[in-house]
Coordinates of C-alpha atoms and ligand atoms in Angstrom, one line a residue:
M1357 CA 33.8 10.9 2.5
T1358 CA 35.0 7.5 4.3
D1359 CA 33.2 4.7 2.7
T1360 CA 32.7 6.6 -0.8
A1361 CA 36.3 7.3 -1.2
T1362 CA 37.2 3.6 -0.7
T1363 CA 34.9 2.8 -3.5
T1364 CA 36.9 2.5 -6.5
T1365 CA 35.7 4.5 -9.3
A1366 CA 35.0 1.7 -11.6
S1367 CA 32.4 -0.3 -8.9
L1368 CA 30.0 3.6 -9.1
N1369 CA 27.0 3.5 -10.8
K1370 CA 27.0 6.2 -13.6
F1371 CA 25.3 8.9 -11.5
E1372 CA 28.3 8.7 -9.3
K1373 CA 30.5 8.9 -12.0
F1374 CA 29.1 11.9 -13.9
K1375 CA 28.7 13.8 -10.4
A1376 CA 32.0 12.9 -9.4
E1377 CA 33.4 15.0 -13.0
K1378 CA 31.4 18.0 -12.5
D1379 CA 28.7 18.8 -9.4
G1380 CA 25.4 19.6 -10.5
L1381 CA 25.4 22.9 -8.6
V1382 CA 28.3 24.4 -11.6
I1383 CA 25.3 24.8 -13.5
K1384 CA 24.3 27.2 -11.7
E1385 CA 27.0 29.1 -13.6
E1386 CA 26.3 27.5 -16.5
I1387 CA 22.5 29.1 -17.3
E1388 CA 23.0 32.1 -19.6
K1389 CA 25.3 29.9 -21.7
F1390 CA 23.0 26.9 -22.0
A1391 CA 20.1 29.4 -23.0
S1392 CA 22.0 30.7 -26.0
L1393 CA 22.9 27.2 -26.8
G1394 CA 19.5 26.4 -26.9
W1395 CA 18.8 22.6 -25.5
E1396 CA 19.7 20.6 -28.5
A1397 CA 22.9 21.7 -28.4
M1398 CA 23.4 21.2 -25.1
D1399 CA 25.7 18.2 -23.6
E1400 CA 23.6 15.6 -22.7
T1401 CA 24.2 15.0 -19.1
D1402 CA 24.4 18.8 -18.4
R1403 CA 20.6 18.5 -19.8
D1404 CA 19.3 15.6 -18.9
H1405 CA 20.5 15.1 -15.1
R1406 CA 23.0 18.3 -13.5
L1407 CA 20.4 21.1 -15.0
K1408 CA 18.1 18.8 -12.2
W1409 CA 20.3 20.8 -9.4
V1410 CA 19.1 23.5 -10.3
G1411 CA 15.2 22.2 -10.5
V1412 CA 15.3 22.5 -14.1
F1413 CA 13.9 18.8 -15.6
F1414 CA 14.4 17.9 -19.3
R1415 CA 10.8 16.0 -20.1
P1416 CA 12.1 13.6 -23.1
V1417 CA 8.0 13.3 -23.6
T1418 CA 8.0 16.7 -24.4
P1419 CA 11.5 17.7 -25.8
G1420 CA 12.3 21.6 -25.5
K1421 CA 9.5 21.8 -23.2
F1422 CA 11.3 21.8 -19.6
M1423 CA 9.5 20.9 -16.4
M1424 CA 11.1 23.6 -13.5
R1425 CA 10.5 22.3 -9.8
M1426 CA 10.7 25.2 -6.9
R1427 CA 11.0 24.7 -3.0
I1428 CA 8.1 25.8 -1.1
P1429 CA 9.4 25.2 2.5
N1430 CA 6.0 24.3 4.6
G1431 CA 4.0 24.6 1.4
I1432 CA 3.8 28.2 2.0
I1433 CA 3.6 31.0 -0.8
T1434 CA 2.9 34.7 -1.1
S1435 CA 0.4 35.9 -3.3
A1436 CA 3.4 37.7 -5.1
Q1437 CA 5.1 34.9 -5.8
M1438 CA 2.2 32.7 -7.3
G1439 CA 1.6 35.8 -9.4
T1440 CA 5.1 35.5 -10.8
L1441 CA 4.6 32.0 -11.0
A1442 CA 1.3 32.8 -13.0
E1443 CA 3.2 35.0 -15.3
V1444 CA 6.4 32.3 -16.3
V1445 CA 3.5 29.7 -16.9
Q1446 CA 1.4 32.1 -19.1
R1447 CA 3.8 33.1 -21.7
Y1448 CA 3.6 29.6 -22.5
G1449 CA 0.2 29.4 -23.6
D1450 CA -1.6 26.3 -24.1
D1451 CA 1.9 24.2 -23.3
G1452 CA 2.4 26.3 -19.8
S1453 CA 0.2 24.5 -16.7
A1454 CA 1.8 23.8 -12.8
D1455 CA 1.2 21.2 -10.6
I1456 CA 0.3 20.8 -6.9
T1457 CA 2.6 17.9 -5.5
T1458 CA 2.8 15.6 -2.8
R1459 CA 5.5 17.2 -1.2
Q1460 CA 3.3 20.7 -0.7
N1461 CA 5.4 22.1 -3.5
I1462 CA 4.9 23.9 -7.3
Q1463 CA 6.3 22.4 -10.4
L1464 CA 6.2 24.5 -13.6
R1465 CA 5.7 22.7 -17.0
G1466 CA 6.4 24.4 -20.6
I1467 CA 9.7 25.9 -19.8
A1468 CA 12.0 27.3 -23.0
I1469 CA 15.5 27.0 -21.8
E1470 CA 16.4 30.7 -23.5
D1471 CA 14.1 31.8 -20.7
L1472 CA 16.1 30.3 -17.6
P1473 CA 18.3 33.8 -17.3
D1474 CA 14.7 35.8 -17.3
I1475 CA 13.1 33.3 -15.1
F1476 CA 15.5 32.7 -12.6
N1477 CA 15.7 36.9 -12.2
R1478 CA 12.3 36.7 -11.3
F1479 CA 12.1 34.1 -8.8
H1480 CA 15.1 35.8 -7.1
A1481 CA 12.8 39.5 -7.3
V1482 CA 10.4 38.1 -5.0
G1483 CA 12.2 35.2 -2.9
L1484 CA 11.8 31.9 -4.9
T1485 CA 14.2 29.5 -5.7
T1486 CA 14.2 26.0 -7.4
I1487 CA 17.7 25.0 -6.0
Q1488 CA 18.8 21.2 -5.0
S1489 CA 15.3 20.0 -5.8
G1490 CA 15.7 17.1 -8.1
M1491 CA 18.1 14.5 -8.7
D1492 CA 20.7 13.1 -5.6
N1493 CA 19.3 16.5 -3.1
I1494 CA 17.2 16.9 -0.4
R1495 CA 13.7 17.2 -1.2
N1496 CA 11.2 20.4 -0.4
I1497 CA 10.7 20.0 3.2
T1498 CA 7.0 19.5 4.8
G1499 CA 5.6 20.8 7.6
D1500 CA 2.1 21.2 8.9
P1501 CA -0.3 23.0 6.0
I1502 CA -2.0 25.0 9.5
A1503 CA 1.2 25.9 11.2
G1504 CA -0.1 29.0 13.4
L1505 CA -3.6 29.2 12.6
D1506 CA -4.2 25.8 14.1
A1507 CA -5.3 26.6 17.9
D1508 CA -4.9 22.4 18.3
E1509 CA -1.4 22.5 17.5
L1510 CA 1.3 21.7 19.6
F1511 CA 4.3 23.5 17.7
D1512 CA 4.8 26.0 14.9
T1513 CA 6.6 24.2 12.5
R1514 CA 6.9 27.5 10.1
E1515 CA 10.6 29.0 11.1
L1516 CA 12.1 25.5 11.7
V1517 CA 10.9 24.4 8.4
Q1518 CA 12.5 27.5 6.6
Q1519 CA 16.0 27.0 8.7
I1520 CA 16.3 23.6 7.7
Q1521 CA 16.1 24.6 4.2
D1522 CA 18.5 28.0 4.9
M1523 CA 20.8 25.8 6.3
L1524 CA 21.1 22.8 3.3
T1525 CA 20.3 25.2 0.2
N1526 CA 22.7 27.7 1.4
K1527 CA 19.8 30.4 1.7
G1528 CA 18.2 29.1 -1.6
E1529 CA 21.7 30.1 -3.1
G1530 CA 23.1 26.5 -3.4
N1531 CA 25.2 24.6 -0.8
P1532 CA 27.6 22.5 -1.9
E1533 CA 28.2 20.9 1.3
F1534 CA 25.1 19.1 0.5
T1535 CA 25.1 18.3 -3.5
N1536 CA 26.2 15.2 -3.7
L1537 CA 24.4 13.0 -1.6
P1538 CA 24.1 9.0 -2.3
R1539 CA 20.6 9.3 -3.1
K1540 CA 17.6 12.0 -2.8
F1541 CA 16.4 12.4 0.6
N1542 CA 13.2 13.4 2.4
I1543 CA 12.3 15.5 5.6
A1544 CA 9.4 16.2 7.0
I1545 CA 8.4 18.3 10.6
T1546 CA 4.7 18.2 12.4
G1547 CA 4.2 19.9 15.2
G1548 CA 0.3 19.0 14.9
R1549 CA -2.3 16.0 16.3
D1550 CA -2.7 14.6 12.9
N1551 CA 0.5 14.0 10.9
S1552 CA -0.7 16.4 8.6
V1553 CA 2.8 15.1 6.7
H1554 CA 3.0 11.6 6.5
A1555 CA 6.0 11.4 8.7
E1556 CA 6.1 8.0 8.2
I1557 CA 7.1 8.2 4.6
N1558 CA 10.2 10.5 4.9
D1559 CA 13.9 9.7 4.7
L1560 CA 13.8 12.0 8.2
A1561 CA 10.7 12.9 10.1
F1562 CA 10.1 14.8 13.4
V1563 CA 6.9 13.9 15.3
P1564 CA 5.8 16.1 18.2
A1565 CA 6.1 14.3 21.6
F1566 CA 6.8 15.6 25.7
K1567 CA 10.1 14.3 27.7
E1568 CA 10.2 14.4 31.2
V1569 CA 13.2 16.1 31.7
G1570 CA 13.9 16.1 35.3
A1571 CA 11.1 17.5 37.1
Q1572 CA 9.5 19.0 33.8
K1573 CA 7.7 17.6 30.8
V1574 CA 9.4 19.2 27.6
F1575 CA 8.3 19.7 24.6
G1576 CA 10.1 18.6 21.6
F1577 CA 10.1 15.5 18.9
N1578 CA 10.6 11.5 18.5
I1579 CA 13.2 11.0 15.4
L1580 CA 11.9 8.9 13.2
V1581 CA 14.4 7.4 10.3
G1582 CA 14.6 5.4 6.9
G1583 CA 11.1 5.8 5.5
F1584 CA 10.6 5.7 1.5
F1585 CA 9.3 4.4 -1.6
S1586 CA 11.2 3.3 -4.4
G1587 CA 10.2 0.5 -7.4
K1588 CA 12.0 -2.1 -5.3
R1589 CA 11.5 -1.5 -1.9
C1590 CA 9.1 0.5 0.6
E1591 CA 9.6 1.0 4.0
A1592 CA 8.1 3.2 6.9
A1593 CA 10.1 5.4 9.0
I1594 CA 11.5 3.3 11.9
P1595 CA 12.1 5.3 15.3
L1596 CA 15.6 6.0 16.3
N1597 CA 15.0 6.3 20.0
A1598 CA 16.1 9.9 20.1
W1599 CA 14.4 13.0 21.2
V1600 CA 15.3 16.5 20.7
P1601 CA 14.1 20.1 21.6
P1602 CA 13.2 21.9 18.8
E1603 CA 16.2 24.1 19.0
D1604 CA 18.3 20.8 18.1
V1605 CA 16.3 20.1 15.0
V1606 CA 18.5 21.9 12.5
A1607 CA 22.0 20.7 14.3
V1608 CA 20.2 17.1 14.1
C1609 CA 19.3 17.3 10.4
R1610 CA 22.9 18.7 9.5
A1611 CA 24.7 15.9 11.5
I1612 CA 21.8 12.9 10.0
V1613 CA 22.1 14.2 5.8
E1614 CA 26.0 14.8 6.6
V1615 CA 26.4 10.6 8.0
F1616 CA 24.1 9.7 4.7
R1617 CA 26.0 11.7 2.9
D1618 CA 29.8 10.3 4.1
H1619 CA 28.3 6.7 4.7
G1620 CA 25.7 5.9 2.4
L1621 CA 25.8 3.5 -0.3
R1622 CA 26.9 4.2 -3.6
A1623 CA 27.4 1.4 -5.4
N1624 CA 23.9 0.4 -6.5
R1625 CA 21.3 3.0 -6.8
Q1626 CA 18.4 0.9 -6.2
K1627 CA 20.0 0.4 -2.5
S1628 CA 21.4 4.2 -1.9
R1629 CA 18.3 5.6 0.3
L1630 CA 19.2 5.6 3.8
M1631 CA 16.9 2.7 4.7
W1632 CA 19.8 0.7 3.4
L1633 CA 22.6 2.2 5.2
I1634 CA 20.5 1.3 8.3
D1635 CA 20.5 -2.3 7.3
E1636 CA 23.9 -2.4 6.8
W1637 CA 25.0 -0.6 9.8
G1638 CA 22.2 -1.2 12.5
L1639 CA 20.1 1.2 14.2
A1640 CA 22.8 1.1 17.1
K1641 CA 25.8 2.1 14.6
F1642 CA 23.6 4.7 12.7
R1643 CA 22.2 6.3 15.9
L1644 CA 26.2 6.3 17.3
E1645 CA 27.6 7.9 14.4
V1646 CA 24.6 10.6 14.3
E1647 CA 25.9 11.4 17.7
K1648 CA 29.2 11.8 16.5
R1649 CA 28.8 14.5 14.6
L1650 CA 26.3 16.3 16.9
G1651 CA 28.8 16.4 19.2
K1652 CA 26.2 14.7 21.7
S1653 CA 24.6 12.1 23.2
F1654 CA 20.6 11.8 22.1
L1655 CA 18.1 11.6 25.3
S1656 CA 16.2 8.6 24.4
A1657 CA 12.6 8.6 22.4
A1658 CA 9.6 10.0 24.3
P1659 CA 7.8 6.5 25.0
K1660 CA 5.0 8.1 23.3
D1661 CA 4.1 11.0 21.0
E1662 CA 1.2 13.0 20.5
I1663 CA -0.1 11.8 16.9
D1664 CA -3.4 11.0 18.2
W1665 CA -5.8 12.6 16.1
E1666 CA -7.3 11.5 12.8
K1667 CA -5.5 13.2 9.5
R1668 CA -7.5 16.2 8.4
D1669 CA -8.0 17.2 4.9
H1670 CA -8.1 21.2 5.5
I1671 CA -11.1 21.1 2.6
G1672 CA -14.0 23.3 3.6
V1673 CA -13.8 26.5 5.8
Y1674 CA -12.3 26.5 9.5
K1675 CA -11.6 28.9 12.6
Q1676 CA -8.0 29.9 13.1
K1677 CA -6.8 30.3 16.4
Q1678 CA -6.8 34.0 15.5
P1679 CA -10.1 35.5 16.6
G1680 CA -12.3 36.1 13.9
L1681 CA -10.1 34.7 10.9
N1682 CA -10.9 31.6 9.0
Y1683 CA -8.8 29.7 6.7
V1684 CA -10.5 28.0 3.5
G1685 CA -9.1 24.7 1.8
L1686 CA -9.9 24.8 -2.0
H1687 CA -9.6 21.2 -4.0
I1688 CA -7.5 21.6 -6.6
P1689 CA -8.4 18.5 -8.7
V1690 CA -5.5 16.4 -9.1
G1691 CA -3.3 19.6 -8.6
R1692 CA -3.4 20.9 -11.6
L1693 CA -3.5 24.6 -12.2
Y1694 CA -3.2 26.8 -15.7
A1695 CA -1.5 30.4 -15.4
G1696 CA -5.5 31.8 -15.0
D1697 CA -6.1 30.1 -11.9
M1698 CA -2.7 30.9 -10.4
F1699 CA -3.8 34.6 -10.9
E1700 CA -6.8 33.9 -9.5
I1701 CA -6.0 32.3 -6.3
S1702 CA -3.3 35.4 -6.2
R1703 CA -5.7 37.8 -6.3
L1704 CA -8.2 35.7 -4.1
A1705 CA -5.3 35.8 -1.3
E1706 CA -4.7 39.5 -1.3
V1707 CA -8.1 40.6 -1.7
Y1708 CA -9.6 38.9 1.2
G1709 CA -6.9 36.9 2.8
S1710 CA -3.2 38.6 3.8
G1711 CA -1.6 37.4 0.8
E1712 CA -0.4 34.2 1.8
I1713 CA -1.1 30.9 0.1
R1714 CA -0.7 27.2 1.6
L1715 CA -0.3 24.1 -0.2
T1716 CA -1.1 20.7 1.4
V1717 CA 0.2 17.3 0.2
E1718 CA -2.8 16.3 -1.2
Q1719 CA -2.5 19.0 -3.9
N1720 CA -4.7 21.2 -2.7
I1721 CA -4.6 25.2 -1.5
I1722 CA -5.5 27.0 1.7
I1723 CA -6.4 30.5 1.7
P1724 CA -5.4 31.6 5.7
N1725 CA -6.4 34.7 7.2
I1726 CA -10.3 35.6 6.1
P1727 CA -12.1 37.7 8.0
E1728 CA -15.4 36.5 9.2
S1729 CA -16.9 39.7 7.1
R1730 CA -15.8 39.0 4.3
L1731 CA -16.1 34.8 4.0
A1732 CA -19.5 35.4 2.2
T1733 CA -18.7 37.4 -0.7
F1734 CA -15.1 35.8 -0.7
L1735 CA -17.5 31.9 -0.8
A1736 CA -19.3 33.4 -3.3
E1737 CA -16.3 33.9 -5.6
P1738 CA -16.8 32.2 -9.1
L1739 CA -13.1 30.3 -9.1
L1740 CA -14.8 28.6 -5.9
E1741 CA -17.4 26.4 -8.6
R1742 CA -14.2 24.7 -10.0
F1743 CA -11.8 24.7 -6.9
A1744 CA -14.9 23.7 -4.8
V1745 CA -14.8 23.9 -0.7
D1746 CA -17.3 20.9 -0.5
P1747 CA -16.6 18.7 -3.4
G1748 CA -17.5 15.2 -3.3
L1749 CA -16.9 12.4 -1.0
L1750 CA -14.2 10.6 -3.8
T1751 CA -13.4 13.9 -5.5
R1752 CA -12.0 15.6 -2.1
S1753 CA -9.3 12.7 -1.4
L1754 CA -8.2 12.1 -4.9
V1755 CA -3.7 12.1 -5.7
S1756 CA -2.4 11.4 -8.6
C1757 CA 0.8 11.8 -9.8
T1758 CA 2.2 13.3 -13.3
G1759 CA 1.8 10.3 -15.1
A1760 CA 2.3 9.9 -18.8
Q1761 CA 1.7 13.3 -20.0
F1762 CA 4.7 14.4 -18.9
C1763 CA 6.7 11.6 -16.9
N1764 CA 8.5 9.0 -18.7
F1765 CA 8.9 6.6 -16.4
A1766 CA 5.1 6.5 -16.4
L1767 CA 3.0 3.3 -17.5
I1768 CA -0.1 4.7 -17.7
E1769 CA -2.1 7.9 -18.2
T1770 CA -3.2 8.8 -14.7
K1771 CA -4.1 12.8 -13.5
N1772 CA -7.1 12.9 -16.8
R1773 CA -8.2 9.3 -16.0
A1774 CA -8.1 9.7 -12.5
L1775 CA -10.9 12.3 -12.7
A1776 CA -12.7 10.6 -15.0
M1777 CA -12.8 7.6 -12.9
I1778 CA -13.9 9.5 -9.8
Q1779 CA -16.8 11.4 -11.7
A1780 CA -18.2 8.1 -12.8
L1781 CA -18.0 6.5 -9.5
E1782 CA -19.7 9.8 -7.9
S1783 CA -22.3 9.6 -10.5
E1784 CA -23.1 5.3 -9.5
L1785 CA -22.8 5.7 -5.9
I1786 CA -23.7 6.8 -2.6
L1787 CA -21.0 7.4 0.1
T1788 CA -21.3 8.2 3.1
R1789 CA -16.9 9.3 4.1
P1790 CA -14.3 10.5 1.8
V1791 CA -12.6 7.7 0.8
R1792 CA -8.7 8.2 -0.1
I1793 CA -7.9 7.0 -3.6
H1794 CA -4.0 7.5 -4.8
W1795 CA -3.2 7.0 -8.3
T1796 CA 0.6 6.5 -9.2
G1797 CA 2.1 6.1 -12.7
C1798 CA 4.5 3.7 -11.8
P1799 CA 6.1 1.8 -8.9
N1800 CA 8.5 4.8 -8.2
S1801 CA 5.1 5.4 -6.0
C1802 CA 5.1 9.5 -6.3
G1803 CA 1.4 9.5 -5.9
Q1804 CA 2.0 7.4 -2.6
P1805 CA -0.8 5.0 -3.5
Q1806 CA 0.8 3.1 0.1
V1807 CA -0.8 5.7 2.7
A1808 CA -4.7 5.6 0.5
D1809 CA -7.6 3.6 1.3
I1810 CA -7.4 2.4 -2.4
G1811 CA -4.3 2.7 -4.3
L1812 CA -3.7 1.9 -8.1
M1813 CA 0.2 1.7 -9.2
G1814 CA 0.3 1.8 -13.1
T1815 CA 1.6 -1.3 -14.5
K1816 CA 1.1 -3.2 -18.1
T1817 CA -1.1 -6.2 -18.2
R1818 CA -2.1 -8.5 -20.6
K1819 CA -5.3 -9.1 -22.0
N1820 CA -7.1 -11.1 -25.3
G1821 CA -3.2 -11.4 -26.4
K1822 CA -2.8 -7.7 -26.2
T1823 CA -0.7 -5.2 -23.5
L1824 CA -2.7 -2.9 -22.1
E1825 CA -2.5 0.3 -19.5
G1826 CA -3.7 -1.8 -16.1
V1827 CA -3.1 -1.3 -12.4
D1828 CA -2.2 -2.6 -9.1
I1829 CA -4.5 -2.3 -6.6
Y1830 CA -3.2 -1.0 -2.9
M1831 CA -5.3 -1.3 0.4
G1832 CA -5.3 -1.2 4.2
G1833 CA -2.7 2.3 3.9
K1834 CA -3.6 4.5 7.4
V1835 CA -2.7 7.9 7.6
G1836 CA -2.6 10.4 10.6
K1837 CA -2.6 8.2 14.3
D1838 CA -1.3 4.5 14.1
A1839 CA -0.4 5.7 10.5
H1840 CA 0.5 2.6 9.0
L1841 CA 1.4 1.1 4.5
G1842 CA -1.2 -0.2 2.4
T1843 CA 0.0 -3.3 0.6
C1844 CA -0.6 -4.4 -2.8
V1845 CA -4.2 -7.1 -2.6
T1846 CA -4.6 -6.8 -6.3
K1847 CA -2.5 -7.2 -9.4
G1848 CA -3.1 -6.5 -12.8
I1849 CA -6.6 -5.2 -13.2
P1850 CA -6.5 -3.5 -17.0
C1851 CA -7.8 0.1 -16.6
E1852 CA -10.4 -0.2 -19.1
D1853 CA -12.2 -2.8 -16.2
L1854 CA -11.2 -1.1 -13.6
Q1855 CA -14.6 1.1 -13.0
P1856 CA -17.0 -1.4 -11.9
V1857 CA -13.6 -3.3 -9.3
L1858 CA -13.4 0.2 -7.8
Q1859 CA -17.3 0.3 -7.3
D1860 CA -17.1 -3.0 -5.7
L1861 CA -14.5 -2.4 -3.0
L1862 CA -16.3 1.0 -2.3
I1863 CA -19.4 -0.7 -1.0
Q1864 CA -17.6 -3.8 0.0
H1865 CA -14.9 -1.6 2.6
F1866 CA -16.2 1.4 2.7
G1867 CA -19.9 1.4 3.1
A1868 CA -21.0 3.1 -0.6
K1869 CA -24.6 1.8 -2.0
L1870 CA -25.3 2.1 -5.3
K1871 CA -27.8 4.9 -6.4
Q1872 CA -30.3 2.3 -8.0
E1873 CA -30.4 0.7 -5.6
A1874 CA -30.6 3.1 -2.2
L1875 CA -33.6 4.2 -4.8
V1876 CA -35.5 0.9 -4.5
T1877 CA -34.7 0.2 -1.0
H1878 CA -36.3 3.7 -0.1
Ligands
SRM810 FE1 8.8 11.4 -7.4 C1 11.0 10.4 -9.9 C2 7.5 13.2 -9.6 C3 6.8 12.9 -5.0 C4 9.7 8.8 -5.5 N1 9.1 12.0 -9.4 C5 10.2 11.5 -10.2 C6 10.7 12.3 -11.7 C7 11.5 13.2 -10.9 C8 10.6 11.0 -12.8 C9 11.2 11.9 -14.2 O1 12.4 12.1 -14.2 O2 10.3 12.4 -14.5 C10 8.9 12.5 -11.7 C11 8.7 13.8 -12.3 C12 7.6 14.1 -13.3 C13 6.8 15.3 -13.5 O3 7.9 15.7 -14.8 O4 5.8 15.1 -12.9 C14 8.8 12.6 -10.3 N2 7.3 13.1 -7.7 C15 7.2 13.4 -8.3 C16 6.0 14.5 -8.1 C17 6.0 15.7 -9.1 C18 4.7 13.6 -7.7 C19 3.1 14.5 -8.0 O5 2.6 14.2 -8.8 O6 3.0 15.3 -6.9 C20 6.4 14.8 -6.6 C21 7.2 16.0 -6.7 C22 7.5 16.2 -4.8 C23 8.2 17.0 -5.0 O7 7.6 18.7 -5.2 O8 9.7 17.1 -4.8 C24 6.7 13.8 -6.2 N3 8.1 10.8 -5.5 C25 7.5 12.0 -4.7 C26 7.0 11.0 -3.8 C27 6.2 11.6 -2.8 C28 6.6 11.6 -1.4 O9 8.2 12.9 -1.2 O10 6.3 11.9 -0.3 C29 8.1 9.9 -3.7 C30 7.8 8.6 -2.8 C31 8.8 8.7 -1.4 C32 10.3 8.4 -1.7 O11 10.8 9.6 -2.4 O12 10.6 7.7 -0.9 C33 8.6 9.7 -5.1 N4 10.2 10.1 -8.0 C34 10.2 9.1 -6.4 C35 11.3 7.9 -7.3 C36 11.7 6.2 -6.5 C37 12.9 7.1 -5.3 C38 13.7 5.8 -4.9 O13 14.3 5.8 -4.5 O14 14.2 5.1 -6.5 C39 11.9 8.8 -8.3 C40 12.8 7.8 -9.5 C41 14.5 8.0 -8.7 O15 14.4 9.1 -8.2 O16 15.2 7.4 -9.5 C42 10.7 9.5 -8.5
SF4_811 FE1 6.7 9.5 -12.8 FE2 6.1 7.1 -11.8 FE3 6.3 9.4 -10.2 FE4 4.1 9.1 -11.8 S1 5.1 7.8 -9.9 S2 5.4 11.0 -11.7 S3 4.9 8.3 -13.4 S4 8.1 8.9 -12.0

């Protein structure tokens, strides 16, 4: 560790200090001990921080009821795996639930520490892992949710995503090479035409691009680096001016993560994400260091990438490239699932499809491989009354982070409020197009308000001498082709006054009409 080694211990932040004392991965061997000790008797640093290396999150809002964050590469999970997750959540009764996350992943809630050994055994038996999913590790790697189903895709991302995860996590067992990064790190790969992974908000992203190599046009990826959101700063990823063929992607991931691990800034946690290193070095030096690790030079980027479609949301029924088969996207309101829902989703995938379930970064699910002949019966299943294939135009694009119910960073309640607000707006307005509204409970931006048509970021605000829950409003986020980030347009609207403000924005900017007015005009 060159730069890190020269940083004196005194200048290290408290996270670097505890990581240097004991690597988070060591926790894996201590689970039995913690289970018999109980959460109250545990060392606080182990409990509050190091457990996150195995995907177990202490929740100060619900002490003793932990959250578990999975790794679901490319967002693909089997019905057996979903069934196992359902069993885990079920044992916690009303405390148990799960959320589909904005990284195409699943988090479980209500977990008791004494159950961890049994839960990990169950996960192992069905090939699930939670390893390295929190803190200074590489997050769930996202890929196209309809990879391998989409007739228009340029590349099927599934295998590459799995290979990268296997390399970084030692096939889910934990890889000490990559468990002490300066900060979190996000990777996405897309081989489709609509950038369904939000490539631009990842520390490292691969987007499809054809390169003239000699007389041939060869498929590969342009590389983007340094995208991230944080309370202090938000940046879209920038081009590295590098193109790679698919067979080099795993090695490039390794090289870039190694450069970040060994040279990333560790003194100030607010300035530790990859982009800060790129700022300090300049892109040219960063590129050169990556080439050194890779052992070869990059080809320059292809002049254009192949992201030329508007982003799809995959809700509804769609034909697959395999003749006679369909994939069906179900809308899961704000991604929240309970044990009964999960058993039912698992059953539907088993009975009607091939036993496969896919997750999207919009917190929804897709059931693929449903034969034409079974479609009508599938669409008549009672679960689809709640998890609709044709939700309202605001409902279908709603995304929300966890918020105050479980997250101690939250400045406001999000998920329930988001749902109630959308229902109220849909009952008042006639819409002609979906409007993507994203809620996030604090400036950490887990709910990605900067990619939304209308982004709502939790804040505290003052009204009549009182402190209230409020939001800052973001607009102008564009996804898919020519993706770019939205910016803050209004600050500190009290949540209790938000509905008419949103109504007005929808009418002024998105062609919505008041139902009342429409009645009068006709
Ligand atoms: Fe996040 C921290 C939830 C996606 C930026 N995020 C947290 C914690 C772990 C804070 C905590 O300990 O309570 C939240 C857990 C709450 C809980 O109980 O669920 C949390 N983040 C989430 C999830 C579950 C939001 C959701 O409802 O979907 C998402 C889980 C993704 C996953 O499966 O791994 C989630 N977080 C994101 C994203 C979006 C993305 O990756 O596309 C971002 C912005 C993109 C980025 O990271 O660049 C994001 N989360 C953060 C940050 C700010 C990072 C920074 O550099 O400062 C924090 C705070 C931190 O890391 O210090 C944070
Ligand atoms: Fe928690 Fe803030 Fe992330 Fe929402 S945005 S999950 S409130 S850290």
